[in-house]
Coordinates of C-alpha atoms in Angstrom, one line a residue:
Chain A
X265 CA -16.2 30.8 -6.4
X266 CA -15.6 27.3 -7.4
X267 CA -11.7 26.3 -8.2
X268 CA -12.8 23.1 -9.8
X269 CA -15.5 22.4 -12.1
X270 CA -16.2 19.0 -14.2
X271 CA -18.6 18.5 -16.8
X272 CA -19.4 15.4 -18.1
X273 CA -16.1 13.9 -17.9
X274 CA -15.6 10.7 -19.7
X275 CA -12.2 8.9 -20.0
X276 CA -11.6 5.4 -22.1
X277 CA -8.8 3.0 -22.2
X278 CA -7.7 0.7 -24.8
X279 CA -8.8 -0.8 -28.0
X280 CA -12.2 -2.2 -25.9
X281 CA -12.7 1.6 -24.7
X282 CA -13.0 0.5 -21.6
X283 CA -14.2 3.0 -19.3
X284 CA -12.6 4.6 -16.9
X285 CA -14.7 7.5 -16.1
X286 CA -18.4 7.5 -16.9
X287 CA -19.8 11.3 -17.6
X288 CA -18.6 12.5 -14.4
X289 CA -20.2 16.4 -13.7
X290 CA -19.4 17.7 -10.2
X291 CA -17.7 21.2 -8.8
X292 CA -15.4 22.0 -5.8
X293 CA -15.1 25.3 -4.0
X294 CA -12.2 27.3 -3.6
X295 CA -10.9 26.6 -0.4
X296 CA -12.6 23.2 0.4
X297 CA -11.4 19.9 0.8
X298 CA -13.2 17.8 -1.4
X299 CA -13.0 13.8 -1.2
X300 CA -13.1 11.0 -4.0
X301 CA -13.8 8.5 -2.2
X302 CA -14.0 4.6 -3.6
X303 CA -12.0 1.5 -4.2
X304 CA -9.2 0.6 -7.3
X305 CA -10.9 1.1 -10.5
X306 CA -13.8 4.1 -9.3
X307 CA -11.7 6.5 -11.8
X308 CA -10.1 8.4 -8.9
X309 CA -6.6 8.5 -10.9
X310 CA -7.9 9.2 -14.3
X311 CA -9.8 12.3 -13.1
X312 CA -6.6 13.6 -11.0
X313 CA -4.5 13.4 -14.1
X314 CA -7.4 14.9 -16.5
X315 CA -7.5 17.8 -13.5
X316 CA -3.8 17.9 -13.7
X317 CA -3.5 18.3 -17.5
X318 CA -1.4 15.1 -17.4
X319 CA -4.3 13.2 -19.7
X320 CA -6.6 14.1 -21.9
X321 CA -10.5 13.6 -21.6
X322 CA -12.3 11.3 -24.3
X323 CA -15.2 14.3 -23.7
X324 CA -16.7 16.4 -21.6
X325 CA -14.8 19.8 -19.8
X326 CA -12.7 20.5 -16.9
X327 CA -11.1 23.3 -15.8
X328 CA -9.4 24.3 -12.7
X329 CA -9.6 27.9 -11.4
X330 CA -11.1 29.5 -14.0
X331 CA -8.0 28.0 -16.8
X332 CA -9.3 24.8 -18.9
X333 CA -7.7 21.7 -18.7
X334 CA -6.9 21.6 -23.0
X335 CA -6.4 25.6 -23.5
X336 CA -4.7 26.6 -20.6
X337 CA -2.9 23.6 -19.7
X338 CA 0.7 25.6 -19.2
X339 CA -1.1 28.0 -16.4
X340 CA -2.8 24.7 -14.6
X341 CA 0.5 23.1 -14.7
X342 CA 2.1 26.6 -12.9
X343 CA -0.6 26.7 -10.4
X344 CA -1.6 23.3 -9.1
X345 CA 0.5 21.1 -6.7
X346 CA -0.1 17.2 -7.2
X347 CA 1.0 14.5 -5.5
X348 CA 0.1 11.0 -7.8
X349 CA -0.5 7.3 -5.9
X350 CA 3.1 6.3 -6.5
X351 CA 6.1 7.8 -5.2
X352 CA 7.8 10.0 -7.6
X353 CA 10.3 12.3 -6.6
X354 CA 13.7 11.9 -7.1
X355 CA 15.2 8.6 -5.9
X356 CA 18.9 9.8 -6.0
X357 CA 18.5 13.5 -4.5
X358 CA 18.5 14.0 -0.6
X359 CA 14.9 15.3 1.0
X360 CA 16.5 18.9 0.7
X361 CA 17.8 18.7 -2.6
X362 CA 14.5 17.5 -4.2
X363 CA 12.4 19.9 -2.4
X364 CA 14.6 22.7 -3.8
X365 CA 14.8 21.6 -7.0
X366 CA 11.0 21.9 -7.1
X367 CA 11.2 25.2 -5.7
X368 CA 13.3 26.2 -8.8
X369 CA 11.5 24.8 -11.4
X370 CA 8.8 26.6 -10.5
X371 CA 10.7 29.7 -9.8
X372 CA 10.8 30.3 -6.2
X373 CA 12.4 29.5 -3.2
X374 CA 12.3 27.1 -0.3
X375 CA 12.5 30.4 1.6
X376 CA 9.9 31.7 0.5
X377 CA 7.1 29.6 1.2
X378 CA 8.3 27.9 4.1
X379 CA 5.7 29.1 6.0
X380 CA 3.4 26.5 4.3
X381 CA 5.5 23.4 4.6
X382 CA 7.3 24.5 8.1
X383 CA 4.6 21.7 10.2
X384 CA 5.6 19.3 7.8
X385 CA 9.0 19.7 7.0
X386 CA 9.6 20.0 10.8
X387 CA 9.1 16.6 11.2
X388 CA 11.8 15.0 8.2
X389 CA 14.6 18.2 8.8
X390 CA 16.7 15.8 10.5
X391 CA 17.2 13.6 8.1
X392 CA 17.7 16.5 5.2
X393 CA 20.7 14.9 3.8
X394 CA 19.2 11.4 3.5
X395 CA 18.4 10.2 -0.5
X396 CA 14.7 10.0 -0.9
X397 CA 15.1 6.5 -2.0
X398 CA 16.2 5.6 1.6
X399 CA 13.5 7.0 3.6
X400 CA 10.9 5.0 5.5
X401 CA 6.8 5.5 3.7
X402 CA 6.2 7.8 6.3
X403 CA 8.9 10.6 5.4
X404 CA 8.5 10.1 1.8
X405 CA 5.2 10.9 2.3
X406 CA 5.9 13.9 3.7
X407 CA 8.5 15.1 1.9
X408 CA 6.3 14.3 -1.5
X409 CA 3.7 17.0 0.4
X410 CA 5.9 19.7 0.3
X411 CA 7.5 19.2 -2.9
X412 CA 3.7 19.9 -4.0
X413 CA 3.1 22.8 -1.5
X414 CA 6.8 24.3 -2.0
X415 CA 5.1 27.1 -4.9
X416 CA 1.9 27.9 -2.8
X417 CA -0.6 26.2 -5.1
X418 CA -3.7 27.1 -5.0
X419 CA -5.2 23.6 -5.8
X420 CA -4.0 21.1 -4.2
X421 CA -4.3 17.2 -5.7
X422 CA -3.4 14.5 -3.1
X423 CA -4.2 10.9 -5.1
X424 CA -4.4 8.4 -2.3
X425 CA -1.7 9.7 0.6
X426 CA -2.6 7.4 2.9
X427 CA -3.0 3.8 1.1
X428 CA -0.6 1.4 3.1
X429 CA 0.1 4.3 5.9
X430 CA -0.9 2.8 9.8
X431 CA -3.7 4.6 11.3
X432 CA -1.5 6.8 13.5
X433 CA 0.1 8.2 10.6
X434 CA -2.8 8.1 8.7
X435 CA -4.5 10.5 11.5
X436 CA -1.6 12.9 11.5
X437 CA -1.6 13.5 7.6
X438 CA -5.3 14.5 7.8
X439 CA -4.4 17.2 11.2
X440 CA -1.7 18.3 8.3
X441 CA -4.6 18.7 5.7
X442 CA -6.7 20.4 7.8
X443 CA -4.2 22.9 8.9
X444 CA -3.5 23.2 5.1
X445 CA -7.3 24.2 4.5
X446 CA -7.2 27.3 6.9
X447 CA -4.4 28.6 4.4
X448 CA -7.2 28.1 1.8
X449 CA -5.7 25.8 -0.7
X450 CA -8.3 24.1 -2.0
X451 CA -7.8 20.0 -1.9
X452 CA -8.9 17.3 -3.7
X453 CA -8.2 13.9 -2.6
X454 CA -9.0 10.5 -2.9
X455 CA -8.6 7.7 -0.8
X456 CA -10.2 3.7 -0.6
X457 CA -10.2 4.6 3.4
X458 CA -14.5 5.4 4.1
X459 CA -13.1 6.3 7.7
X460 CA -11.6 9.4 6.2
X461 CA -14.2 10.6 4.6
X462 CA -15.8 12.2 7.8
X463 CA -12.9 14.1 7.6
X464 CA -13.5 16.4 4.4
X465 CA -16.0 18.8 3.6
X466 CA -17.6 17.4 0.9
X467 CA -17.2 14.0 -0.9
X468 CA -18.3 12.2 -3.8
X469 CA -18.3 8.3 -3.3
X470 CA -17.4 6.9 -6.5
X471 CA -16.9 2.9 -8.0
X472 CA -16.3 2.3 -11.3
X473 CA -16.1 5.2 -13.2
X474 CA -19.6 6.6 -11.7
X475 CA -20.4 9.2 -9.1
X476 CA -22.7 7.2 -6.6
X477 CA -23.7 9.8 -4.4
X478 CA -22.0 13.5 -3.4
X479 CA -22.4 15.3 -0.8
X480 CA -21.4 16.8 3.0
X481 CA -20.2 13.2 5.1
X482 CA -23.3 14.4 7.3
X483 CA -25.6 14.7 4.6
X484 CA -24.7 11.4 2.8
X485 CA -25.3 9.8 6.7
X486 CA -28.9 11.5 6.9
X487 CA -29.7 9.9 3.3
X488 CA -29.5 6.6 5.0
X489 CA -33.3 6.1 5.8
X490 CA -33.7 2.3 6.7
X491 CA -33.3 1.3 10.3
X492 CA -30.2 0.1 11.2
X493 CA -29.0 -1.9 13.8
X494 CA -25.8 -3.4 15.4
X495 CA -25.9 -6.8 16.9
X496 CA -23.2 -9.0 18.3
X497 CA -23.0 -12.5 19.6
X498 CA -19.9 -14.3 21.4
X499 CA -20.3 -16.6 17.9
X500 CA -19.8 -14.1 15.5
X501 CA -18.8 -16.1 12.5
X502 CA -22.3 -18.1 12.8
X503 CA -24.4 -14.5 13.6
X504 CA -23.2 -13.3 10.4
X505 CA -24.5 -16.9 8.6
X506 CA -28.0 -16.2 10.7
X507 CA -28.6 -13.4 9.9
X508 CA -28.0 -14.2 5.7
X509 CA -31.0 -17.0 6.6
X510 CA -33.1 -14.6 8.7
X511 CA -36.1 -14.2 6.4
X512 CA -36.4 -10.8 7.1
X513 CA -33.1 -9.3 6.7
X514 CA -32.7 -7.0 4.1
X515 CA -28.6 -6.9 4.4
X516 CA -26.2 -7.7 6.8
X517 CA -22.7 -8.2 6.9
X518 CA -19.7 -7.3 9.2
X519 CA -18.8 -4.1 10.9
X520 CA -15.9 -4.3 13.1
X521 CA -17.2 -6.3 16.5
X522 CA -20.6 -6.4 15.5
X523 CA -22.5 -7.1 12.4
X524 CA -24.6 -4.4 11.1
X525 CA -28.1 -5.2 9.3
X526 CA -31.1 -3.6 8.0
X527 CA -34.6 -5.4 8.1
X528 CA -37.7 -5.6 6.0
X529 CA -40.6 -4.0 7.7
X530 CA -38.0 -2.2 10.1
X531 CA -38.0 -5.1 12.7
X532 CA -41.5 -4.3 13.9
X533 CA -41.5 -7.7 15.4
X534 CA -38.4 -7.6 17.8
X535 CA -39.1 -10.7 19.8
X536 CA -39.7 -13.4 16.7
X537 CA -36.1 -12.3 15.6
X538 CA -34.6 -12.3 19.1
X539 CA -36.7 -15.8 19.1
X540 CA -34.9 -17.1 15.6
X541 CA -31.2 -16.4 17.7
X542 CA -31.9 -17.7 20.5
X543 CA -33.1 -21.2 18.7
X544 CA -29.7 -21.2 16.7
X545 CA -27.6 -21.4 20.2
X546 CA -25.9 -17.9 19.4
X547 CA -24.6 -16.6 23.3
X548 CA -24.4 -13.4 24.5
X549 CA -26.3 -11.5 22.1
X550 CA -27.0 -7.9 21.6
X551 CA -28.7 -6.0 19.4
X552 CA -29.1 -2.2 19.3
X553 CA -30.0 0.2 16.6
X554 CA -27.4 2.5 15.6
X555 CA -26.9 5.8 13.1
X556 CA -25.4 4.5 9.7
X557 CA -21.6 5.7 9.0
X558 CA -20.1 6.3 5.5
X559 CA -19.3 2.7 5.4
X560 CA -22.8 2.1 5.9
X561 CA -24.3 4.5 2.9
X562 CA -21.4 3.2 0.8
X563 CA -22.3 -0.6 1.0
X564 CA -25.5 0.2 1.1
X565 CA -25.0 2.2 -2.6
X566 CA -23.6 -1.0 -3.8
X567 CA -26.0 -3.0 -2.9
Chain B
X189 CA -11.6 -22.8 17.5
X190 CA -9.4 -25.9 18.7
X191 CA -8.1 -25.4 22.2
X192 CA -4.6 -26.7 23.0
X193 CA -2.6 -27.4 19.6
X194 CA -0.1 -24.7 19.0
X195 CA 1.0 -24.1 15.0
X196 CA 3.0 -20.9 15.9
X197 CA 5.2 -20.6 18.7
X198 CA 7.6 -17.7 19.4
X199 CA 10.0 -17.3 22.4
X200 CA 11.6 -14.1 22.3
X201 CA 12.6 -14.3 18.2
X202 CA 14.7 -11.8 17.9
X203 CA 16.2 -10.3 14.4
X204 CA 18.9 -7.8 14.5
X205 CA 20.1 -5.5 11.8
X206 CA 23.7 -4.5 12.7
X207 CA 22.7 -2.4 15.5
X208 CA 19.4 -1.9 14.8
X209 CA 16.9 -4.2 16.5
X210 CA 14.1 -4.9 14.0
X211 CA 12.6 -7.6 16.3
X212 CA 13.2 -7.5 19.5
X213 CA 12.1 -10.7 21.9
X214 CA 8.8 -11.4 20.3
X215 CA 6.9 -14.2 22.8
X216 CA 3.9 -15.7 21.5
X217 CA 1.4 -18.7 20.4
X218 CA -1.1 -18.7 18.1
X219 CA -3.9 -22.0 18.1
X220 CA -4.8 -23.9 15.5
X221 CA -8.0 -23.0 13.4
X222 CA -7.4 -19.0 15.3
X223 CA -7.6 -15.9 13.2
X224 CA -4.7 -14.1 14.2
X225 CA -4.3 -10.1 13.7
X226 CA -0.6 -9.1 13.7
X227 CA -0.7 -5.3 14.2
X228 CA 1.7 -2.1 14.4
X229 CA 2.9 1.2 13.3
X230 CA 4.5 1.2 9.7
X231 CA 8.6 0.2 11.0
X232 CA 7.3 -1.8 14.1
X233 CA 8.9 -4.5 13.0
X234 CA 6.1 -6.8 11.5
X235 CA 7.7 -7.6 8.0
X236 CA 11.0 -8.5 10.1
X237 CA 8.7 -10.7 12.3
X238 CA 6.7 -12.3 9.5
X239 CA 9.7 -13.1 7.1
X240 CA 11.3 -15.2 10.2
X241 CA 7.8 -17.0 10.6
X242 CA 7.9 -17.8 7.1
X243 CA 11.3 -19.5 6.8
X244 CA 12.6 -16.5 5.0
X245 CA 14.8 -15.2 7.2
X246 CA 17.2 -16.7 9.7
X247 CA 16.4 -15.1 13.5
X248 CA 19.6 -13.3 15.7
X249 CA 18.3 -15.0 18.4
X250 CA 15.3 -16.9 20.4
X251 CA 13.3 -19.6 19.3
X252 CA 10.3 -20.4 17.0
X253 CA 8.6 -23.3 15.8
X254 CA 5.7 -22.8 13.0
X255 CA 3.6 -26.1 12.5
X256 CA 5.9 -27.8 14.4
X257 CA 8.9 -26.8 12.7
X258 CA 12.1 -24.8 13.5
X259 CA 13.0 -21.7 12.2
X260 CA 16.5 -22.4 12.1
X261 CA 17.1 -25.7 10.9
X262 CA 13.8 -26.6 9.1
X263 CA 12.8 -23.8 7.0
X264 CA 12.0 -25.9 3.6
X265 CA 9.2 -28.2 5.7
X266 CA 8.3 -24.6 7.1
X267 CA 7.3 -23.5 3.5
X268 CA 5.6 -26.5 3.0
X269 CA 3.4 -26.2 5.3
X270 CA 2.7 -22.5 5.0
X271 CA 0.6 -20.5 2.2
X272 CA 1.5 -16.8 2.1
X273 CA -0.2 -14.1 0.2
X274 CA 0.7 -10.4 0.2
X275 CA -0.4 -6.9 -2.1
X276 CA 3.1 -7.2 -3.5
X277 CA 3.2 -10.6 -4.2
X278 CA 0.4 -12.8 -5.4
X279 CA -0.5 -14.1 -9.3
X280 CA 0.8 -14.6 -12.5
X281 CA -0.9 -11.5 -14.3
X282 CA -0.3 -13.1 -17.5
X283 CA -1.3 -16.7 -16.7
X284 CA -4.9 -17.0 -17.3
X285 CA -7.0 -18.3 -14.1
X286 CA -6.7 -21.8 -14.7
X287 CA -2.9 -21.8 -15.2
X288 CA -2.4 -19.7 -12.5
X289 CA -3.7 -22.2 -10.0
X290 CA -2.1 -25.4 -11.7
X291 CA 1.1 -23.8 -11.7
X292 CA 0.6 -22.7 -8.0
X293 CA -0.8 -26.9 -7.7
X294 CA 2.3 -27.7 -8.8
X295 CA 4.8 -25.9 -7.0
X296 CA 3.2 -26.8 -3.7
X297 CA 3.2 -30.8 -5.2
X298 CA -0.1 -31.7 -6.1
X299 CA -0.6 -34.4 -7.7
X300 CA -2.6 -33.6 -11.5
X301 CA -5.5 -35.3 -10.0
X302 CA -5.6 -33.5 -7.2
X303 CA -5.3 -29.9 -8.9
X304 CA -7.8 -31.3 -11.5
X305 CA -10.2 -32.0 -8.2
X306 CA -8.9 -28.5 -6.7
X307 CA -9.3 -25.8 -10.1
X308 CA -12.6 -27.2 -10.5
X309 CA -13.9 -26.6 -6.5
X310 CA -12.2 -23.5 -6.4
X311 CA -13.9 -21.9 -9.2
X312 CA -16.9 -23.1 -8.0
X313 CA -16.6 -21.7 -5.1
X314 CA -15.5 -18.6 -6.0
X315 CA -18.3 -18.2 -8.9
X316 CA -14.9 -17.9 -11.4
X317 CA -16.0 -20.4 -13.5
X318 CA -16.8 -18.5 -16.6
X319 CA -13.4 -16.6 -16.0
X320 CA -11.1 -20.0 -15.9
X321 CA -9.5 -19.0 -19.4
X322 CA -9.0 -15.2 -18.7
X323 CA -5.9 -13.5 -18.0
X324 CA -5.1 -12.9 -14.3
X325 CA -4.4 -8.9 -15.2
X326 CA -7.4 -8.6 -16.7
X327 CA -9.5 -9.5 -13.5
X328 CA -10.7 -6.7 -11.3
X329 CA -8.2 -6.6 -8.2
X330 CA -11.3 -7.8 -5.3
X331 CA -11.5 -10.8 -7.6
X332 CA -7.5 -11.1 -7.7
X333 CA -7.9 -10.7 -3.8
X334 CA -9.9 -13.9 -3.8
X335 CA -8.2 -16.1 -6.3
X336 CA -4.8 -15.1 -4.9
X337 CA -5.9 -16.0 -1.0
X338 CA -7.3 -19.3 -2.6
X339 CA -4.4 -19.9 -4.0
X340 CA -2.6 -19.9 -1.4
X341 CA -4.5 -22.5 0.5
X342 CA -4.7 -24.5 -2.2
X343 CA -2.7 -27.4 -0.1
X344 CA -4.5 -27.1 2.9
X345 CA -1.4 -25.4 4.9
X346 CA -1.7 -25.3 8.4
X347 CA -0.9 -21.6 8.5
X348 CA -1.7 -18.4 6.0
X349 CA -0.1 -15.8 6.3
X350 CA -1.8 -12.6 4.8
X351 CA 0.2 -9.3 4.4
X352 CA -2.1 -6.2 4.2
X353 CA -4.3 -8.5 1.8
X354 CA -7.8 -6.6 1.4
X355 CA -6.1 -3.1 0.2
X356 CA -7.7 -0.8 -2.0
X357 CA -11.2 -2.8 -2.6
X358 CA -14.6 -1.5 -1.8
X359 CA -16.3 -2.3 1.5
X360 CA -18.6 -5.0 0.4
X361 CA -15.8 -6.7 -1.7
X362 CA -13.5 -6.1 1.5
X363 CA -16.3 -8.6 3.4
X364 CA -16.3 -11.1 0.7
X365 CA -12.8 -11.5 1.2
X366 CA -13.6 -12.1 5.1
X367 CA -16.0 -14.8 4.5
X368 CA -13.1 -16.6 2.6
X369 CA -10.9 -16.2 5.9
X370 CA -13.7 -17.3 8.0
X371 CA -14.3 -20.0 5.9
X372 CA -10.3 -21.2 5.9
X373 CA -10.0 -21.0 9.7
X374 CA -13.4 -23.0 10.5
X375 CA -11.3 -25.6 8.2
X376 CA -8.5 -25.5 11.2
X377 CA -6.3 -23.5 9.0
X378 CA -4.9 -20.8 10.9
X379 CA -5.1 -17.4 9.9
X380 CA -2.0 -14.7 10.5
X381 CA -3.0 -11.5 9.2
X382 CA -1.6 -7.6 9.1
X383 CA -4.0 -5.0 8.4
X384 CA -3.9 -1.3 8.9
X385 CA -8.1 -1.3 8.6
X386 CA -9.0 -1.6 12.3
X387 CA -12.6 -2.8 11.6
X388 CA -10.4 -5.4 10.4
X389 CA -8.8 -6.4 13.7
X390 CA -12.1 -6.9 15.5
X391 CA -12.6 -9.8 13.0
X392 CA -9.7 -11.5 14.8
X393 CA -9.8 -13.7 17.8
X394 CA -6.9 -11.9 19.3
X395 CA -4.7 -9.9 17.6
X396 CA -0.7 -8.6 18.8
X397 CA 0.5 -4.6 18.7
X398 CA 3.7 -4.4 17.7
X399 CA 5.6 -1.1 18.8
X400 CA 9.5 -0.3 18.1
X401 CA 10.0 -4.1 17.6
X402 CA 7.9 -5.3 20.6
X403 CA 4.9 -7.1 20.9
X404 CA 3.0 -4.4 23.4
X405 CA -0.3 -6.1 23.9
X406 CA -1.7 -9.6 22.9
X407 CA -5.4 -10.5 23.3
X408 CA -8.9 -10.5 22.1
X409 CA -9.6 -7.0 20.4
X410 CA -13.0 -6.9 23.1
X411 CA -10.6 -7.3 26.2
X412 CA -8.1 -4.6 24.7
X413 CA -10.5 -2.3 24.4
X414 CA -11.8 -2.9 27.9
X415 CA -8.5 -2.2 29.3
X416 CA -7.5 0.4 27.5
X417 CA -10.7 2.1 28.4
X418 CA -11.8 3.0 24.9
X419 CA -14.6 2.2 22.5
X420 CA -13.1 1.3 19.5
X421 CA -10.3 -0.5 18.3
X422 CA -8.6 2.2 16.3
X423 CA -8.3 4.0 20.1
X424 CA -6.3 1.3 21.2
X425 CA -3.9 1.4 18.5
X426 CA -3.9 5.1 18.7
X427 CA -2.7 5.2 22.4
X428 CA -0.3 2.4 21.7
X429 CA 1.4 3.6 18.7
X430 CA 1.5 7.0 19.6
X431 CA 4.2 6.3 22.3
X432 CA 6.9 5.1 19.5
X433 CA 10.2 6.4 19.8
X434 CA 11.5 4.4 16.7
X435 CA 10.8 6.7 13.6
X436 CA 8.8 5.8 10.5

């Protein structure tokens, strides 16, 4: 059954209508973790808040688990847990008093669903009595994730967690998700991170307003059909300018410790490019040819 | 990269908040022309660090000197001779292009004809010609990224430091931004970034890990990995991070 289903979603801004999402069309499964994944200004936001009856559509439908985003806003609203890019629980209340505020207005009980949050909440109990304005990203980050899990939603709408979280924390949050899935919530959520992506079931990698490509992290990576290779040199600054010049390069650019680059008849003739590196005094080169990543299929997308 | 001239030195800077130690003996040297990564958990301690580099912030104890300057008693030539560019703070969003970098010109005391000579190679260089007379806000943020880092080395500084600047761009816009880094530091301008992208820290020379106010490690991202025994940079930081006591 599909929880979430978009079709041809588009959402303007402004006198100059600029666009913010272009006829968007795409559908998530309950129980999957579905990732938007793309930078500021790919329409990740405007769709989350058209999804969480917070905006309305220019055109197009939406509608989350069977209820329509226009008609049945009031039943989306009772159902859905959300948790938007900027921080907004309540400053002034303690972790404990805004979680169980949420509970109420959504008439339950902390009790009641603490099964859900226990993993989470675990980890910020300590500091229960602390306003939410004092605590560190980390634990407000947390504690926003249980305010939206405290009435068992069944979709679940995380708009960028993890922007400006260190990757330690990053890689805990998506351990938390994942445990989240077996309870099958379904979850959408976006992030600008392509390292992440791997991590969800299916994503759609998205830049400005448009749906480039969606699809299993796997499947996306098979897509990538030129030959890829890694190369380093102990100059890397003056590889990367190389390689621009090489006549044959299709694209290159950096990728961590080495540079990444795709060539024009597949580098059928090795030696003459090994032969153009060596004669621009680059040292301790090495090339290798390498599977793509998400990265790669992204940049290569935008190409 | 020029050998020998030091722009950053640190001998155990320390910064204490009542009883909490934010930054606790930090010992270090960065070269001149180096692309330094400055790296940590969220509550490491980096801000703390940084803000004492910059002049902003008076240290508890140890000593520092950034282009030749001390922390404690010369903080205004400090300033001078920094540029500093951060997510938070940056542009004028409703200063169009052009203003934004005369003002900018102007507080770091050009003279007119030098920000006349410096608007017009900037914009060159960063293909913003056509966009001189357009509001900052209005710009998409990879090209804010650009003009903002620009900015700030505007009066050829010997040191930038860079808070978390590439967040939230795509990945080719991301690289864009790291030619303009490259670029700076083959100038001699030293580079002192913070990143949470690890992809990012192998773009350094050497870069510092920061845990519970502590520099843990210092050195080139390749020898890191080699001695921690892993593959990839975000391993390293994994291993290293993971034994924080301090909370975040």
């Amino acid at each position: 059954m599909e929880a979430v289903v978009v079709q041809n979603m588009t959402k303007t801004y402004g006198k100059e209508k600029t666009l913010a999402v272009d006829n968007i069309s795409f559908s998530v499964a309950k129980g999957e973790l579905f990732g938007l994944i793309g930078p500021d200004g790919a329409g990740k936001t405007s769709i989350f808040r058209i999804l969480t009856t917070l905006l309305l559509a220019d055109s197009g439908t939406a509608s989350v688990d069977g209820f329509d985003v226009v008609k049945d806003f009031k039943s989306i609203r009772n159902t859905v847990g959300y948790m938007p890019v900027k921080f907004s629980l309540y400053q002034d209340l303690t972790i404990e008093e805004n979680l169980s505020f949420f509970a109420t207005v959504f008439g339950t009980t902390i009790e009641a669903n603490y099964d859900l949050i226990k993993d989470i909440y675990v980890q910020i109990e300590p500091f229960k009595k602390r306003r939410a304005g004092k605590l560190s990203g980390g634990m407000k980050q947390k504690l926003a994730l249980c305010c939206a899990l405290i009435h068992k939603p069944t979709t679940l709408f995380l708009d960028e967690p993890t922007t400006g979280v260190d990757p330690v924390s990053r890689k805990e949050f998506w351990e938390m998700l994942r445990r989240l899935k077996e309870q099958n919530i379904t979850i959408i959520v976006s992030t600008p991170y392509m390292d992440e992506a791997s991590l969800c079931d299916r994503i759609a990698l998205m830049q400005g307003g448009k749906i480039l490509s969606i699809d299993t992290p796997d499947d996306i990576v098979k897509a990538y059909r030129e030959k890829l290779y890694a190369i380093k040199a102990n100059e890397m600054y003056p590889l990367l300018k190389v390689l621009e010049n090489y006549p044959g390069t299709l694209n290159s650019y950096a990728f961590g410790e080495y540079a990444h680059a795709t060539f024009k008849d597949q580098m059928k003739n090795m030696e003459e490019f090994e032969r153009f590196l060596a004669e621009k005094q680059l040292t301790g080169v090495e090339i290798k040819s390498i599977e793509a990543t998400i990265e790669d299929s992204f940049i290569k997308l935008l190409h | 990269m020029a050998q020998g001239e030091k722009v950053i030195v640190c001998d155990k800077l320390t910064k204490r908040f009542g009883d909490f130690i934010a930054t606790n003996e930090i010992t270090f040297e960065v070269n001149k022309g180096e692309i330094f990564g400055f790296l940590g958990a969220n509550g490491a301690g980096k801000t703390t660090a940084m803000r004492m580099l910059c002049g902003l912030s008076t240290p508890s104890s140890g000593k520092a000197s950034i282009a030749g300057f001390d922390v404690y008693t010369q903080t205004e030539q400090i300033k001078r001779n920094i540029g500093y560019m951060s997510q938070k703070f940056s542009l004028y969003e409703n200063l169009t292009v052009k203003e934004n970098i005369e003002f900018f010109g102007g507080i770091y005391g050009l003279t007119d004809q030098q920000i006349e000579t410096k608007t017009e190679e900037l914009l060159n260089r960063l293909g913003l010609k056509s966009e001189a007379k357009k509001l900052v806000g209005s710009l998409p943020l990879g090209w804010k990224q650009k003009l903002s880092f620009s900015v700030a080395i505007l009066h050829e500084p010997k040191i930038v430091f860079l808070d978390e600047p590439t967040g939230g761009v795509d990945p080719v816009t991301r690289r864009q931004f790291w030619d303009l880094i490259y670029e700076a530091a083959e100038r001699g301008i030293t580079i002192f970034v913070t990143t949470h992208y690890m992809d990012e820290a192998e773009y350094c020379n050497r870069i510092s890990i920061m845990v519970d106010g502590r520099i843990e490690v210092l050195d080139s991202p390749t020898n890191l990995k080699r001695s921690f025994g892993v593959s990839s940079m975000d391993e390293v930081f994994y291993q290293l991070a993971r034994s924080a006591k301090r909370g975040d």
